[in-house]
Short mmCIF file of C-alpha atoms in Angstrom, two decimals:
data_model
loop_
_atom_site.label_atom_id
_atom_site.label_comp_id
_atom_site.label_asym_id
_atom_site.label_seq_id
_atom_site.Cartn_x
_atom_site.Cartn_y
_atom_site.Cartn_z
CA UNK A 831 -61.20 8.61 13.85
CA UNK A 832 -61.01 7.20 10.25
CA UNK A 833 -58.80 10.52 9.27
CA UNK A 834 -56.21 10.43 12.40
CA UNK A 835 -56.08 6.84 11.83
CA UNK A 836 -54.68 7.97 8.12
CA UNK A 837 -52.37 10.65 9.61
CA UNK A 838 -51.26 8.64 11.81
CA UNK A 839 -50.45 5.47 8.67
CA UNK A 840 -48.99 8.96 6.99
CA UNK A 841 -46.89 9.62 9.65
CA UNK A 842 -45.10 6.22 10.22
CA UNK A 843 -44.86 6.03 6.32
CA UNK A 844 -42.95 9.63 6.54
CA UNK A 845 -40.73 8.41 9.88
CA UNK A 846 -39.70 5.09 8.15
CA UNK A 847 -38.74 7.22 4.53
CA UNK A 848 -36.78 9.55 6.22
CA UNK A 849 -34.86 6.35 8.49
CA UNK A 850 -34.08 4.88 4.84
CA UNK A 851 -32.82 8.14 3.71
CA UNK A 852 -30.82 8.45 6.50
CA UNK A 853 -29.41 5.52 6.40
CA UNK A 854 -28.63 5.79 2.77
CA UNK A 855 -27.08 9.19 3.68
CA UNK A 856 -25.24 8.46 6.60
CA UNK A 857 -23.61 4.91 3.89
CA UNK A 858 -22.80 7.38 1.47
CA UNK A 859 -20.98 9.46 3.66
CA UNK A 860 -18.84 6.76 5.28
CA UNK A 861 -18.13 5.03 1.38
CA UNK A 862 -16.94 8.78 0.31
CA UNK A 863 -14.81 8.60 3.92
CA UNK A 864 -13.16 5.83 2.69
CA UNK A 865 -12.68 6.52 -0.42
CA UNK A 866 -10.91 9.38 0.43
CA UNK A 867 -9.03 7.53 3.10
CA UNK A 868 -7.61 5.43 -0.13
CA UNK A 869 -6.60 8.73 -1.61
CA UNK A 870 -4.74 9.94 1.22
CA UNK A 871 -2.82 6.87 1.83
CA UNK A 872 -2.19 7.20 -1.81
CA UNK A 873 -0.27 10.50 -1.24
CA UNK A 874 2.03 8.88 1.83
CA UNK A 875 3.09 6.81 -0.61
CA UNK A 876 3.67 8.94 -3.11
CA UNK A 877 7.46 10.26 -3.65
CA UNK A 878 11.02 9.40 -2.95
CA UNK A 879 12.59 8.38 0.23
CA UNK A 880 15.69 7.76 2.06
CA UNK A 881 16.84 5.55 5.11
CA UNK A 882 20.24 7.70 5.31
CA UNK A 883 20.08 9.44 8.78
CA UNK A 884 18.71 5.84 9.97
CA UNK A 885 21.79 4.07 8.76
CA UNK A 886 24.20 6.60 9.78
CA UNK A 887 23.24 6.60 13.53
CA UNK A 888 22.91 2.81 13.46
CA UNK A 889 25.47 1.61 10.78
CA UNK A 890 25.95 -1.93 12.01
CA UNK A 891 21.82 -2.45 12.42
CA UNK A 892 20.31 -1.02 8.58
CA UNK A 893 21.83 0.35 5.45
CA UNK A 894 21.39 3.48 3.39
CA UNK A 895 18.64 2.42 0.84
CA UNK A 896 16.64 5.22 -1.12
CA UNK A 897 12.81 3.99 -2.47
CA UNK A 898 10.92 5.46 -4.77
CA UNK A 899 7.02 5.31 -5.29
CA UNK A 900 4.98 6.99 -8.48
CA UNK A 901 1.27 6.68 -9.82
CA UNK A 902 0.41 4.56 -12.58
CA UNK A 903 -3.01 3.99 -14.53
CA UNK A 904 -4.54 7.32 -13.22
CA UNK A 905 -7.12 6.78 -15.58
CA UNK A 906 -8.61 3.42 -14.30
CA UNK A 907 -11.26 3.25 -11.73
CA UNK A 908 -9.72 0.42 -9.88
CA UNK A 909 -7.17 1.88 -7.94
CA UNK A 910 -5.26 4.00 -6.82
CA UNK A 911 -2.02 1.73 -8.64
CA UNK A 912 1.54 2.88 -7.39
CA UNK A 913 5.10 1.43 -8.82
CA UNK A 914 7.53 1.17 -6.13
CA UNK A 915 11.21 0.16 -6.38
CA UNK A 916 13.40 0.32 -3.47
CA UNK A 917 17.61 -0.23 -3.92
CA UNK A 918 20.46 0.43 -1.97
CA UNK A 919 21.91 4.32 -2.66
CA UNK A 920 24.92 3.12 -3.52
CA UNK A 921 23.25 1.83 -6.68
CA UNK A 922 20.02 2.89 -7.40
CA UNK A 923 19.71 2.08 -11.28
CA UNK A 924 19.51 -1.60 -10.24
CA UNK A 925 16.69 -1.77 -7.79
CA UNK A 926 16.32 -5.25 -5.47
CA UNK A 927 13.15 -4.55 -5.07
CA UNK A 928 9.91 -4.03 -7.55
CA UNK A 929 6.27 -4.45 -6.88
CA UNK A 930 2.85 -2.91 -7.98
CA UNK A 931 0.48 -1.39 -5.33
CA UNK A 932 -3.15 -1.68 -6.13
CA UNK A 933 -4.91 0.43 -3.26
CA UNK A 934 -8.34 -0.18 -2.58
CA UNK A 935 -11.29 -1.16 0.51
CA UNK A 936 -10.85 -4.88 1.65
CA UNK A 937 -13.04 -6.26 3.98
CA UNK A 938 -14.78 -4.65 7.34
CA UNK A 939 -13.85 -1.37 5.26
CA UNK A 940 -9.75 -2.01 6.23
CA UNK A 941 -7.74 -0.25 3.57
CA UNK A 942 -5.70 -2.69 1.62
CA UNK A 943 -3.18 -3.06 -1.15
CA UNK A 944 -2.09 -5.55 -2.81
CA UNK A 945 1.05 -6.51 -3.65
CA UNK A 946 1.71 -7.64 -7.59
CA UNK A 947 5.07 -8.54 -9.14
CA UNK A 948 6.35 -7.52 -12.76
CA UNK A 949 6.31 -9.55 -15.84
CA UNK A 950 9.55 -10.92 -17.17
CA UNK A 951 12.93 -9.05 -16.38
CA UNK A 952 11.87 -6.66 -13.51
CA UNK A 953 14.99 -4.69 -14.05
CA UNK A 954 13.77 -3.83 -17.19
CA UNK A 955 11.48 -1.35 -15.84
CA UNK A 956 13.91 0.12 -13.36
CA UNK A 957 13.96 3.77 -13.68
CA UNK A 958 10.29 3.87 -15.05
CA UNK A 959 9.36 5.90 -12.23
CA UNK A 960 10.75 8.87 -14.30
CA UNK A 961 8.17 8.12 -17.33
CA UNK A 962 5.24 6.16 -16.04
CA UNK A 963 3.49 6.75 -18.63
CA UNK A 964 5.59 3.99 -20.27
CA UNK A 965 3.30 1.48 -18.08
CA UNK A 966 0.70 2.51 -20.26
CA UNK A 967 1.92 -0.12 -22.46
CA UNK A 968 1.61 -3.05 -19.48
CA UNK A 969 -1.99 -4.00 -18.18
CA UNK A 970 -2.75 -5.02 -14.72
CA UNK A 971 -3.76 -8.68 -15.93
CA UNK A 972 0.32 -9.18 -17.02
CA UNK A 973 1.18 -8.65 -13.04
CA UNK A 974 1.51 -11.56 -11.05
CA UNK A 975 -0.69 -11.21 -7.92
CA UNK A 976 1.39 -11.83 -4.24
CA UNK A 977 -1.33 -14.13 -2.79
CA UNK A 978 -1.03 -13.72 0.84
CA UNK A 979 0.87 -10.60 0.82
CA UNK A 980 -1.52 -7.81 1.01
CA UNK A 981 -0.71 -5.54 3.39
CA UNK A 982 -3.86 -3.97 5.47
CA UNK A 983 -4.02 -0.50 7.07
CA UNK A 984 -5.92 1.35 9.56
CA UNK A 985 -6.11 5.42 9.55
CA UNK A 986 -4.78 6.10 13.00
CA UNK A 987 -4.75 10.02 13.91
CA UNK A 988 -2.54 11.37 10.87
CA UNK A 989 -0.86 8.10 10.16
CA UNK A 990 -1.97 4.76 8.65
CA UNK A 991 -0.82 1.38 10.42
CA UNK A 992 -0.94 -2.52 9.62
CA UNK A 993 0.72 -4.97 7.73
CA UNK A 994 0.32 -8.50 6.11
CA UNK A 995 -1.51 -11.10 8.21
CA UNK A 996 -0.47 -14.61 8.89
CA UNK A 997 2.52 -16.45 7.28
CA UNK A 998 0.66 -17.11 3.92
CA UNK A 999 2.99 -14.54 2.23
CA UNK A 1000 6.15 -17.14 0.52
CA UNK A 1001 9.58 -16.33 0.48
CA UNK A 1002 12.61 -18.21 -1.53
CA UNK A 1003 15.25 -15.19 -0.84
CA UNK A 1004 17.87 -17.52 1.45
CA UNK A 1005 15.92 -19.87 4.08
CA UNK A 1006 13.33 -18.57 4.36
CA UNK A 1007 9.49 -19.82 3.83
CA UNK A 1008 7.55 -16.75 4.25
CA UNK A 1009 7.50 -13.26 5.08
CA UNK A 1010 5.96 -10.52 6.94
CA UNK A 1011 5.80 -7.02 6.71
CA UNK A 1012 4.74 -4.23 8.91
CA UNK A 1013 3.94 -0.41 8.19
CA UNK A 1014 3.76 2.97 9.27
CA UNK A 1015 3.10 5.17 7.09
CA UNK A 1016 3.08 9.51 8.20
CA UNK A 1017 3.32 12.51 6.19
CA UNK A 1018 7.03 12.48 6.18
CA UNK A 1019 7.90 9.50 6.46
CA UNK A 1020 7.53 5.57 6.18
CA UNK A 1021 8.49 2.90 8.86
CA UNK A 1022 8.82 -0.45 7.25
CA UNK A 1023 9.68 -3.45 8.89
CA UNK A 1024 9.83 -6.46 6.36
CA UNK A 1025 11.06 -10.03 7.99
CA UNK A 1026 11.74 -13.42 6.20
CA UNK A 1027 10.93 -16.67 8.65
CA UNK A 1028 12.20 -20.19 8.02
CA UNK A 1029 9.42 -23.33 8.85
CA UNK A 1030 10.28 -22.96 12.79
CA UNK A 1031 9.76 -18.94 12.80
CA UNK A 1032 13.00 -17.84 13.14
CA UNK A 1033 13.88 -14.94 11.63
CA UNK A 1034 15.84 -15.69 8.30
CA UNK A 1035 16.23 -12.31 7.15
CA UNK A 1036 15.31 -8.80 7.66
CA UNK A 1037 15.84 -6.18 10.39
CA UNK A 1038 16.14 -7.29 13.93
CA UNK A 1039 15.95 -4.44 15.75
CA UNK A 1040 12.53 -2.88 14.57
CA UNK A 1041 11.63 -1.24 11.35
CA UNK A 1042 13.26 1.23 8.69
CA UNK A 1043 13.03 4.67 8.66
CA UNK A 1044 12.66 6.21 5.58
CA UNK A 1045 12.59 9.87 5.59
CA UNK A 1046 10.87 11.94 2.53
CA UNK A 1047 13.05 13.45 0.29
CA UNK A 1048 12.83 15.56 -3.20
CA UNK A 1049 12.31 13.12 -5.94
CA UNK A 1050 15.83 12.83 -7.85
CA UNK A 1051 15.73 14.26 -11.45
#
C-alpha cells in the first residue's frame, strides 16, 4: 500500500511537471508567433509606394502621392524602427509628412506602433531613406512620442488591420482637434485612411470617400 501510495505521489508530481512544461512550451511558442508577426508587418511596411493608379481613376477624390518606408536601428532590440516620409509625386524632395515607427507587442498581444515625430527641422532628414545609416547619429530618446496616436493591428489572413483608437490623437493642421487613422496593410499594397475632426466630429480634413491606395513600387534610386 505504502509503495502505490508513493507511485501514485510520483505520478501526480510527473502529470503536474509535464502541465508546467507545457504550458511554458505552448507561451513560448505563441511569444515567438508574435514576434514574428512584428517581423512580418515589418516587411509590409518596408519599401516605396505609390497612390498613382488611385488618383488617376478618381482625380477629383485623392492625389498622386508616392511614400517611402526604410529600417532604422537594426541593431537595437527594441524594435523593429521604420522612417517613413510620404509627399506628393510632384515633389518628393520636400516630404509633408515624417514620422518614426517603433513596432512592437502592446497589450492583449495586439501589434502596435507607435508613432514619434523628428527633432528640429524635419525636412532636414528628407531623403534619408537613401542612407539610413545617417540616423545612426539620432537616438530614439531625441523623437518626440505621438501620445494617443499609436496605431494597433491585428494579423487577419495575409493582411494586418487596425488603426488608432479614440480621439486622443491632436491635430493643429487647419480646424481640426484630432485625428484618426485607419490601416490595411497586404503584401502589395497599403490602404490608409487618415481623417482630421474638429470638436463636433466633423471631418476637417482627409479623404471622404474611404482610404488611399498605395500600390508597391521599386524603390527610386
Amino acid at each position: 500500500m505504502r509503495n502505490t501510495k508513493r507511485i501514485g505521489i510520483g505520478l501526480a508530481a510527473i502529470g503536474a511537471a509535464s502541465l508546467v512544461f507545457g504550458c511554458a512550451s505552448a507561451e513560448k511558442e505563441a511569444k515567438e508567433f508574435r514576434i514574428a508577426e512584428v517581423d512580418r508587418l515589418a516587411t509590409y511596411l518596408t519599401g516605396a509606394f505609390s497612390s498613382e493608379a488611385q488618383a488617376a481613376a478618381l482625380p477629383e477624390d485623392y492625389f498622386d502621392i508616392r511614400l517611402v518606408c526604410v529600417p532604422i536601428w537594426t541593431e537595437r532590440e527594441d524594435g523593429p524602427w521604420l522612417y517613413i516620409e510620404q509627399a506628393a509625386a510632384s515633389d518628393t524632395s520636400r516630404p509633408y509628412r515624417q514620422r518614426v515607427y517603433q513596432l512592437g507587442i502592446g497589450a492583449d498581444d495586439v501589434l502596435r506602433s507607435r508613432v514619434y515625430t523628428l527633432p528640429g527641422d524635419a525636412l532636414a532628414y528628407a531623403g534619408w531613406w537613401r542612407t539610413p545609416e545617417r540616423f545612426d547619429d539620432l537616438l530614439p530618446d531625441q523623437l518626440f512620442l505621438r501620445e494617443g496616436c499609436t496605431v494597433y493591428l491585428t494579423p487577419e489572413a495575409d493582411a494586418f488591420v487596425g488603426g488608432t483608437i479614440g480621439s486622443d490623437c491632436t491635430s493643429n493642421l487647419g480646424d481640426a482637434s484630432y485625428a484618426t487613422s485607419e490601416m490595411t496593410l497586404l503584401p502589395h499594397a497599403l490602404v490608409t485612411w487618415d481623417r482630421g475632426w474638429r470638436d463636433d466630429d466633423t471631418q476637417a480634413w482627409g479623404a471622404t470617400e474611404g482610404g488611399y491606395v498605395i500600390d508597391r513600387i521599386p524603390l527610386p534610386e
